[in-house]
Short mmCIF file of C-alpha atoms and ligand atoms in Angstrom, two decimals:
data_model
loop_
_atom_site.label_atom_id
_atom_site.label_comp_id
_atom_site.label_asym_id
_atom_site.label_seq_id
_atom_site.Cartn_x
_atom_site.Cartn_y
_atom_site.Cartn_z
CA MET Y 1 -17.69 16.44 -42.36
CA THR Y 2 -14.43 16.02 -40.84
CA THR Y 3 -11.45 18.07 -42.06
CA VAL Y 4 -7.72 16.87 -41.23
CA SER Y 5 -4.88 19.16 -41.88
CA PRO Y 6 -2.49 16.96 -43.23
CA ASP Y 7 0.09 19.81 -43.95
CA HIS Y 8 -0.41 23.52 -44.65
CA VAL Y 9 -4.32 22.92 -45.03
CA THR Y 10 -6.06 25.75 -43.78
CA PRO Y 11 -8.71 24.05 -40.82
CA ALA Y 12 -12.32 24.68 -42.14
CA THR Y 13 -14.64 25.73 -39.48
CA PRO Y 14 -17.67 23.38 -38.40
CA ALA Y 15 -20.19 25.71 -39.51
CA GLU Y 16 -18.37 24.99 -43.30
CA SER Y 17 -19.68 22.40 -45.44
CA ILE Y 18 -17.03 21.77 -47.81
CA ALA Y 19 -14.23 19.28 -46.17
CA PHE Y 20 -10.50 19.10 -47.74
CA VAL Y 21 -10.52 15.52 -47.15
CA ASP Y 22 -13.52 14.10 -46.12
CA LEU Y 23 -12.93 10.86 -43.46
CA ALA Y 24 -16.39 11.03 -42.06
CA ALA Y 25 -17.76 9.93 -45.55
CA GLN Y 26 -14.93 7.25 -45.95
CA HIS Y 27 -15.65 5.77 -42.41
CA ALA Y 28 -19.61 6.02 -42.64
CA GLU Y 29 -18.94 3.26 -46.05
CA VAL Y 30 -16.19 1.13 -44.10
CA ALA Y 31 -18.07 1.30 -40.50
CA ALA Y 32 -20.58 -1.80 -40.70
CA GLU Y 33 -16.89 -4.08 -41.66
CA VAL Y 34 -13.96 -2.13 -39.37
CA VAL Y 35 -16.34 -1.56 -35.90
CA PRO Y 36 -17.21 -5.52 -35.14
CA SER Y 37 -13.39 -6.34 -37.28
CA MET Y 38 -11.48 -4.03 -34.26
CA ASP Y 39 -13.70 -5.32 -31.71
CA LEU Y 40 -12.72 -8.64 -32.94
CA VAL Y 41 -9.48 -7.84 -32.43
CA MET Y 42 -10.22 -6.25 -29.37
CA GLN Y 43 -11.32 -9.37 -27.52
CA LYS Y 44 -8.70 -11.65 -29.32
CA GLY Y 45 -5.44 -9.17 -27.99
CA THR Y 46 -3.53 -9.47 -31.04
CA PHE Y 47 -2.62 -6.56 -31.38
CA ILE Y 48 0.92 -6.94 -32.98
CA ASN Y 49 1.44 -8.99 -36.27
CA GLY Y 50 -2.20 -9.98 -36.17
CA GLU Y 51 -3.68 -12.32 -38.64
CA GLU Y 52 -5.38 -8.77 -40.10
CA VAL Y 53 -1.36 -7.52 -41.27
CA ARG Y 54 -0.38 -10.82 -43.21
CA VAL Y 55 -3.74 -10.60 -44.69
CA PHE Y 56 -3.37 -6.53 -45.68
CA GLU Y 57 -0.01 -7.20 -47.11
CA GLU Y 58 -0.63 -10.53 -49.45
CA ALA Y 59 -3.28 -8.01 -50.80
CA TRP Y 60 -1.89 -4.81 -50.98
CA ALA Y 61 1.30 -7.03 -52.81
CA ARG Y 62 -1.17 -8.08 -54.91
CA TYR Y 63 -2.74 -4.68 -55.82
CA CYS Y 64 0.49 -2.76 -56.15
CA GLY Y 65 1.63 -5.97 -58.87
CA LEU Y 66 4.99 -6.55 -56.16
CA ALA Y 67 6.04 -10.07 -54.61
CA HIS Y 68 5.68 -8.59 -51.45
CA THR Y 69 4.89 -5.86 -49.20
CA VAL Y 70 5.90 -5.16 -45.53
CA GLY Y 71 3.65 -3.11 -43.44
CA VAL Y 72 5.91 -0.49 -41.03
CA ALA Y 73 4.46 2.05 -38.55
CA ASN Y 74 4.57 5.20 -41.25
CA GLY Y 75 5.30 6.57 -44.30
CA THR Y 76 8.40 8.01 -43.11
CA ASP Y 77 9.92 4.83 -41.50
CA ALA Y 78 8.98 3.00 -44.82
CA LEU Y 79 11.50 4.68 -46.92
CA GLU Y 80 14.07 4.71 -44.49
CA LEU Y 81 13.88 0.85 -44.04
CA ALA Y 82 14.00 0.37 -47.72
CA LEU Y 83 17.10 2.76 -48.15
CA ARG Y 84 19.04 0.81 -45.47
CA ALA Y 85 17.41 -2.45 -46.73
CA ALA Y 86 18.96 -1.67 -50.44
CA GLY Y 87 22.21 -0.97 -48.63
CA VAL Y 88 22.13 3.30 -48.22
CA GLY Y 89 24.35 4.39 -44.60
CA PRO Y 90 26.47 6.73 -44.11
CA GLY Y 91 28.77 8.79 -46.54
CA ASP Y 92 26.54 7.53 -49.34
CA GLU Y 93 24.29 10.72 -51.30
CA VAL Y 94 20.71 10.09 -52.34
CA ILE Y 95 18.85 11.99 -55.18
CA VAL Y 96 16.01 13.39 -54.17
CA PRO Y 97 13.39 16.01 -55.40
CA ALA Y 98 13.73 19.79 -53.96
CA ASN Y 99 9.37 19.75 -54.48
CA SER Y 100 8.72 16.74 -52.03
CA PHE Y 101 7.10 16.59 -48.34
CA ILE Y 102 10.41 16.80 -45.92
CA ALA Y 103 9.98 12.99 -45.35
CA SER Y 104 10.90 12.38 -48.54
CA ALA Y 105 14.22 13.63 -47.66
CA GLY Y 106 13.95 13.32 -44.11
CA ALA Y 107 14.31 9.45 -44.13
CA VAL Y 108 17.24 9.07 -46.58
CA ALA Y 109 19.12 11.77 -43.59
CA ARG Y 110 18.31 8.94 -41.26
CA THR Y 111 20.12 6.16 -43.16
CA GLY Y 112 23.13 8.31 -42.40
CA ALA Y 113 23.32 9.07 -46.44
CA SER Y 114 22.93 12.57 -47.43
CA PRO Y 115 19.83 14.18 -50.06
CA ARG Y 116 21.47 15.25 -52.89
CA PHE Y 117 18.47 17.68 -54.12
CA VAL Y 118 17.40 17.96 -57.70
CA ASP Y 119 14.67 20.47 -59.59
CA CYS Y 120 11.71 19.18 -60.60
CA ASP Y 121 10.35 19.91 -64.07
CA PRO Y 122 7.80 23.10 -64.79
CA VAL Y 123 4.75 20.95 -65.99
CA HIS Y 124 4.38 18.59 -63.38
CA LEU Y 125 6.49 19.80 -61.07
CA LEU Y 126 8.19 15.81 -60.61
CA MET Y 127 11.70 14.92 -60.23
CA ASP Y 128 13.15 16.13 -63.51
CA PRO Y 129 15.57 13.28 -65.45
CA ALA Y 130 17.18 15.37 -67.33
CA LEU Y 131 18.79 17.61 -64.21
CA THR Y 132 19.27 14.48 -62.29
CA ALA Y 133 22.33 12.95 -64.60
CA ALA Y 134 23.75 16.04 -63.45
CA VAL Y 135 23.90 15.75 -59.39
CA VAL Y 136 25.18 12.32 -59.71
CA THR Y 137 28.85 11.89 -57.50
CA ALA Y 138 30.59 9.55 -57.32
CA ARG Y 139 29.43 8.88 -53.67
CA THR Y 140 25.98 8.84 -55.24
CA ARG Y 141 23.90 5.45 -54.05
CA ALA Y 142 20.57 6.02 -54.88
CA VAL Y 143 17.62 7.80 -56.39
CA VAL Y 144 14.22 8.48 -54.87
CA PRO Y 145 11.93 9.50 -57.27
CA VAL Y 146 8.57 11.11 -55.55
CA HIS Y 147 5.02 10.58 -57.21
CA LEU Y 148 3.77 13.69 -56.22
CA TYR Y 149 0.04 14.76 -55.72
CA GLY Y 150 -0.44 11.24 -57.01
CA GLN Y 151 1.55 10.62 -60.58
CA LEU Y 152 4.61 8.55 -60.76
CA ALA Y 153 7.84 10.49 -62.07
CA PRO Y 154 8.71 9.85 -65.53
CA MET Y 155 9.93 6.21 -64.47
CA ASP Y 156 11.69 5.58 -67.82
CA GLU Y 157 13.97 8.17 -68.03
CA ILE Y 158 14.70 8.11 -64.23
CA ARG Y 159 16.01 4.34 -64.28
CA ALA Y 160 17.97 5.22 -67.48
CA VAL Y 161 20.03 7.73 -65.70
CA ALA Y 162 20.07 5.49 -62.74
CA GLU Y 163 21.14 2.40 -64.66
CA GLN Y 164 23.95 4.48 -66.55
CA ALA Y 165 24.98 5.23 -63.01
CA GLY Y 166 24.50 2.20 -61.18
CA LEU Y 167 22.46 3.92 -58.64
CA VAL Y 168 19.53 1.79 -56.68
CA VAL Y 169 15.76 3.28 -57.29
CA VAL Y 170 13.72 3.65 -54.35
CA GLU Y 171 10.22 4.84 -54.97
CA ASP Y 172 8.50 7.00 -52.92
CA ALA Y 173 4.63 6.28 -53.94
CA ALA Y 174 2.86 7.71 -50.26
CA GLN Y 175 0.52 10.06 -52.36
CA ALA Y 176 0.26 7.34 -55.60
CA HIS Y 177 -1.95 4.20 -54.30
CA GLY Y 178 -2.74 2.59 -57.23
CA ALA Y 179 -1.51 5.23 -59.79
CA SER Y 180 0.84 3.70 -63.16
CA GLN Y 181 2.63 4.39 -65.66
CA GLY Y 182 2.36 2.32 -69.07
CA GLY Y 183 0.16 0.05 -67.14
CA ARG Y 184 2.62 -0.47 -64.67
CA ARG Y 185 1.70 0.46 -60.99
CA ALA Y 186 3.78 2.76 -58.76
CA GLY Y 187 6.34 0.47 -56.90
CA SER Y 188 6.72 -2.00 -59.64
CA TRP Y 189 9.82 0.34 -61.34
CA GLY Y 190 12.74 0.43 -58.63
CA VAL Y 191 13.95 -2.21 -55.92
CA ALA Y 192 11.28 -0.95 -53.67
CA ALA Y 193 8.57 1.58 -53.04
CA THR Y 194 7.34 3.26 -50.21
CA PHE Y 195 3.84 3.87 -49.10
CA SER Y 196 1.72 5.88 -46.09
CA PHE Y 197 -1.42 5.18 -45.12
CA TYR Y 198 -1.33 8.67 -43.17
CA PRO Y 199 -5.12 9.11 -42.94
CA GLY Y 200 -5.72 11.68 -45.60
CA LYS Y 201 -3.88 9.22 -48.26
CA ASN Y 202 -5.77 7.20 -50.79
CA LEU Y 203 -6.05 4.75 -48.49
CA GLY Y 204 -5.60 5.97 -44.97
CA ALA Y 205 -5.30 3.96 -41.63
CA TYR Y 206 -7.33 5.16 -38.58
CA GLY Y 207 -3.67 6.59 -37.32
CA ASP Y 208 -0.02 6.48 -38.78
CA ALA Y 209 0.68 3.55 -41.30
CA GLY Y 210 2.69 2.25 -43.88
CA ALA Y 211 4.50 -0.57 -45.77
CA VAL Y 212 7.49 -1.47 -48.00
CA GLY Y 213 6.91 -2.94 -51.49
CA THR Y 214 9.08 -4.84 -53.04
CA SER Y 215 9.64 -8.07 -55.76
CA SER Y 216 13.12 -8.74 -54.27
CA ALA Y 217 12.89 -11.70 -51.51
CA PRO Y 218 16.18 -10.10 -49.90
CA VAL Y 219 14.87 -6.25 -49.51
CA ALA Y 220 11.86 -7.80 -48.17
CA GLN Y 221 13.42 -10.01 -45.84
CA SER Y 222 15.47 -6.96 -44.74
CA VAL Y 223 12.78 -4.86 -43.84
CA GLU Y 224 10.93 -7.46 -42.12
CA ALA Y 225 13.89 -7.38 -39.79
CA LEU Y 226 14.44 -4.02 -39.76
CA ARG Y 227 10.56 -3.26 -38.91
CA ASN Y 228 10.90 -5.63 -35.91
CA HIS Y 229 14.40 -5.26 -33.67
CA GLY Y 230 16.28 -6.81 -36.51
CA SER Y 231 14.36 -10.02 -35.89
CA ARG Y 232 12.30 -12.26 -37.78
CA THR Y 233 12.43 -15.19 -35.64
CA ARG Y 234 11.36 -14.47 -32.10
CA TYR Y 235 14.49 -13.19 -30.06
CA GLU Y 236 16.90 -13.66 -32.54
CA HIS Y 237 18.46 -10.54 -33.40
CA PRO Y 238 21.91 -10.97 -35.62
CA THR Y 239 21.04 -7.13 -36.51
CA LEU Y 240 19.55 -4.25 -34.94
CA GLY Y 241 16.59 -2.91 -36.29
CA PHE Y 242 13.28 -0.56 -35.45
CA ASN Y 243 10.53 -1.20 -33.86
CA SER Y 244 8.38 -0.27 -37.15
CA ARG Y 245 5.15 -2.82 -37.26
CA LEU Y 246 2.08 -1.99 -38.37
CA ASP Y 247 -0.91 -2.54 -35.60
CA THR Y 248 -3.32 -5.01 -36.41
CA LEU Y 249 -5.99 -2.44 -35.56
CA GLN Y 250 -4.61 -0.03 -38.92
CA ALA Y 251 -4.81 -3.43 -40.63
CA VAL Y 252 -8.22 -3.87 -40.59
CA VAL Y 253 -9.15 -0.35 -41.87
CA LEU Y 254 -6.62 -0.53 -44.74
CA ASN Y 255 -8.15 -4.57 -45.39
CA ALA Y 256 -11.62 -2.88 -45.62
CA LYS Y 257 -10.79 0.48 -47.72
CA LEU Y 258 -8.65 -1.36 -50.12
CA ALA Y 259 -11.69 -3.17 -51.64
CA ARG Y 260 -12.93 0.42 -52.07
CA LEU Y 261 -9.80 1.81 -53.03
CA ASP Y 262 -10.05 1.93 -57.33
CA ARG Y 263 -13.58 3.25 -56.96
CA TRP Y 264 -12.67 5.97 -54.59
CA ASN Y 265 -9.40 7.04 -56.97
CA ALA Y 266 -11.79 6.76 -60.08
CA ALA Y 267 -14.29 9.18 -58.20
CA ARG Y 268 -10.99 11.64 -57.40
CA ARG Y 269 -10.73 11.32 -61.72
CA ALA Y 270 -13.71 12.04 -62.09
CA ALA Y 271 -13.47 15.04 -59.45
CA ALA Y 272 -10.30 16.07 -61.19
CA ASP Y 273 -11.64 16.27 -64.61
CA ARG Y 274 -14.77 18.60 -63.63
CA TYR Y 275 -12.38 20.95 -61.96
CA ASP Y 276 -10.62 20.89 -65.44
CA GLN Y 277 -13.80 22.00 -67.57
CA MET Y 278 -15.05 24.31 -64.52
CA LEU Y 279 -11.86 26.13 -64.34
CA ALA Y 280 -10.86 26.12 -68.14
CA ASP Y 281 -12.14 29.41 -68.33
CA VAL Y 282 -11.04 31.18 -65.32
CA PRO Y 283 -8.45 33.61 -66.16
CA GLY Y 284 -4.74 33.12 -64.36
CA VAL Y 285 -5.81 29.50 -63.06
CA THR Y 286 -3.23 26.64 -65.09
CA ARG Y 287 -4.88 23.77 -63.70
CA PRO Y 288 -2.50 20.49 -63.23
CA SER Y 289 -1.51 17.94 -66.30
CA THR Y 290 -1.20 14.34 -66.18
CA GLY Y 291 2.43 13.12 -67.61
CA HIS Y 292 2.98 10.77 -70.25
CA GLY Y 293 1.46 7.84 -69.84
CA ASN Y 294 0.76 8.24 -65.84
CA GLU Y 295 -2.75 6.82 -64.81
CA HIS Y 296 -3.50 9.74 -62.20
CA VAL Y 297 -5.51 9.34 -58.59
CA TRP Y 298 -5.39 12.62 -57.72
CA HIS Y 299 -4.27 12.58 -54.27
CA LEU Y 300 -4.46 16.42 -54.60
CA TYR Y 301 -5.46 18.66 -57.29
CA VAL Y 302 -3.19 21.40 -57.38
CA VAL Y 303 -3.40 24.48 -59.52
CA ARG Y 304 -0.81 27.25 -60.12
CA VAL Y 305 -2.24 31.05 -59.32
CA PRO Y 306 -0.85 34.43 -59.25
CA GLU Y 307 -0.58 35.83 -55.67
CA ARG Y 308 -1.07 33.09 -54.26
CA ASP Y 309 -1.02 33.78 -50.69
CA ARG Y 310 -3.71 36.41 -51.38
CA VAL Y 311 -5.49 34.33 -52.95
CA HIS Y 312 -4.80 30.95 -50.40
CA ALA Y 313 -6.53 33.90 -47.79
CA ALA Y 314 -9.86 34.91 -49.80
CA LEU Y 315 -11.11 31.10 -50.49
CA HIS Y 316 -10.47 30.67 -46.57
CA ALA Y 317 -12.74 33.46 -46.05
CA ALA Y 318 -14.87 31.98 -48.54
CA GLY Y 319 -15.34 29.07 -46.03
CA VAL Y 320 -13.08 26.94 -48.72
CA PRO Y 321 -10.53 24.68 -47.09
CA ALA Y 322 -7.16 25.27 -49.71
CA GLY Y 323 -3.87 23.43 -49.24
CA ILE Y 324 0.10 24.38 -50.21
CA HIS Y 325 1.93 21.23 -51.00
CA TYR Y 326 4.57 22.38 -49.85
CA PRO Y 327 5.59 26.09 -49.47
CA THR Y 328 9.35 25.75 -49.07
CA PRO Y 329 11.23 23.72 -51.26
CA LEU Y 330 13.46 21.22 -49.38
CA HIS Y 331 16.76 22.43 -50.13
CA LEU Y 332 15.55 26.05 -48.36
CA THR Y 333 13.94 24.28 -44.98
CA GLY Y 334 15.76 24.49 -41.92
CA ALA Y 335 16.41 21.15 -41.28
CA PHE Y 336 19.15 20.53 -44.74
CA ALA Y 337 20.75 24.41 -44.13
CA HIS Y 338 24.01 22.71 -43.30
CA LEU Y 339 23.83 21.17 -46.65
CA GLY Y 340 24.60 25.15 -47.86
CA HIS Y 341 22.01 25.88 -50.82
CA ALA Y 342 20.53 28.96 -51.19
CA ARG Y 343 17.55 30.55 -53.23
CA GLY Y 344 17.86 30.35 -56.56
CA ASP Y 345 19.75 26.61 -56.59
CA PHE Y 346 16.72 25.13 -57.77
CA PRO Y 347 14.53 27.74 -59.39
CA VAL Y 348 11.86 25.72 -60.67
CA ALA Y 349 10.91 24.60 -57.61
CA GLU Y 350 10.90 27.53 -55.89
CA GLY Y 351 8.89 29.17 -58.27
CA ALA Y 352 6.51 27.06 -58.27
CA ALA Y 353 5.90 27.22 -53.94
CA HIS Y 354 5.13 30.45 -54.78
CA GLU Y 355 2.31 29.83 -56.90
CA ILE Y 356 0.39 26.55 -56.02
CA LEU Y 357 -2.66 25.91 -54.73
CA SER Y 358 -4.45 22.59 -53.90
CA LEU Y 359 -8.13 22.58 -53.99
CA PRO Y 360 -10.07 19.86 -52.00
CA MET Y 361 -10.14 16.97 -53.38
CA HIS Y 362 -11.35 13.67 -51.83
CA PRO Y 363 -13.94 10.51 -53.48
CA HIS Y 364 -16.97 12.67 -51.62
CA LEU Y 365 -16.36 15.81 -53.33
CA SER Y 366 -19.80 16.57 -55.06
CA GLU Y 367 -20.45 18.59 -58.21
CA ALA Y 368 -21.98 21.70 -56.24
CA GLN Y 369 -18.86 21.83 -53.78
CA GLN Y 370 -16.62 22.14 -56.96
CA GLU Y 371 -18.77 24.85 -58.11
CA ARG Y 372 -18.54 26.78 -54.91
CA VAL Y 373 -14.71 26.17 -54.87
CA VAL Y 374 -14.03 27.65 -58.52
CA ALA Y 375 -16.68 30.65 -57.59
CA ALA Y 376 -14.51 31.22 -54.56
CA LEU Y 377 -11.35 31.06 -56.91
CA ALA Y 378 -12.66 32.96 -59.42
CA ALA Y 379 -13.92 35.66 -57.20
CA ALA Y 380 -10.29 36.12 -55.92
CA LEU Y 381 -8.58 36.03 -59.08
CA GLY Y 382 -11.05 38.50 -60.65
C1 PLP E 401 5.60 12.14 -50.40
C2 PLP E 401 6.10 11.37 -49.25
N1 PLP E 401 6.88 10.64 -48.72
C3 PLP E 401 6.45 10.43 -47.09
C4 PLP E 401 5.81 10.48 -46.92
C5 PLP E 401 5.81 10.67 -45.12
O1 PLP E 401 4.85 9.59 -44.58
P1 PLP E 401 4.72 9.34 -42.96
O2 PLP E 401 3.71 10.46 -42.82
O3 PLP E 401 3.14 8.31 -43.44
O4 PLP E 401 5.29 9.06 -42.46
C6 PLP E 401 4.35 11.23 -46.60
C7 PLP E 401 3.75 11.60 -46.43
O5 PLP E 401 3.01 12.99 -45.50
C8 PLP E 401 4.70 11.87 -48.34
O6 PLP E 401 3.26 12.36 -48.52
#
């Protein structure tokens, strides 16, 4: 089995049989489609802006319930380009949760704007809307709810804050492919949503890839230009942009895997239910919970335990790859030291960072493997 080590996942050694994310099993399901289709692209030489990219963009938009999706090179670029298309730039502030992957705030900084961090709620560890209104200033232009671990942030409440303050909402849906709230999929709440197709994501490419989803034609057109040197018509550059296109070869993979995404998400949900049952009687473990109205897609199954670092090491010694998403809240990273935050500024995120532990989670995880994970966790806590 193959183990990816996205961020802060202890790599498994070859002798181990439990993968954190099993990409080989996914490939085995799609290989018969992907390999000949890639071969065709290689024969045609349509590596950039090939037909498969357009097919994927249309299929992904349909899947998300959006009018447009625009393929880009990765999820970080997707967020930067969506923010730029929404008018965010130098001098602006953008509200971002302190508990997220660095890219959520890094993309904001790359537009020239400044991230304005907000703490998470203590139960779901998602952006806390009650605290969001308090950090709005005259310079605040946008808010980026992050649908962390596979479930949506509380969008009605966040939208209410945004509407009151006149902010643009751009959803970071990198971890929430197919997730919904009140039956509405990630991406349909804000002016745009951004997706990463990093290999370990619920819908993953064979390298970096991403997309911006929106039902606004001007935002879609702006992202189309930004991803391609400011150009939507060859060699016409009314504005400057970037080189951030989605590779045709990656689109081949995404088309094949998209057809399986609902089944794979259902398998993740079944695995999460099994973990919930198996962990119910393990003392010391706080299980993750699902927010109101949410259909969770379990990108990560994150428990909270005391003495997390010791437990994490014990799991690794027992051959169980576990992860920490994420060990340092964004306001305490060196990258944002210039914002002048101190320990104690966002106590919920800081407290959680010492307790969170991501257990192996993927669509091909077996009950027997989960029993081994839970036994190792119980032994470490016992
Ligand atoms: C919440 C979140 N936002 C943004 C990103 C950035 O995506 P990418 O790695 O494709 O640039 C990721 C991916 O790792 C993520 O998890």
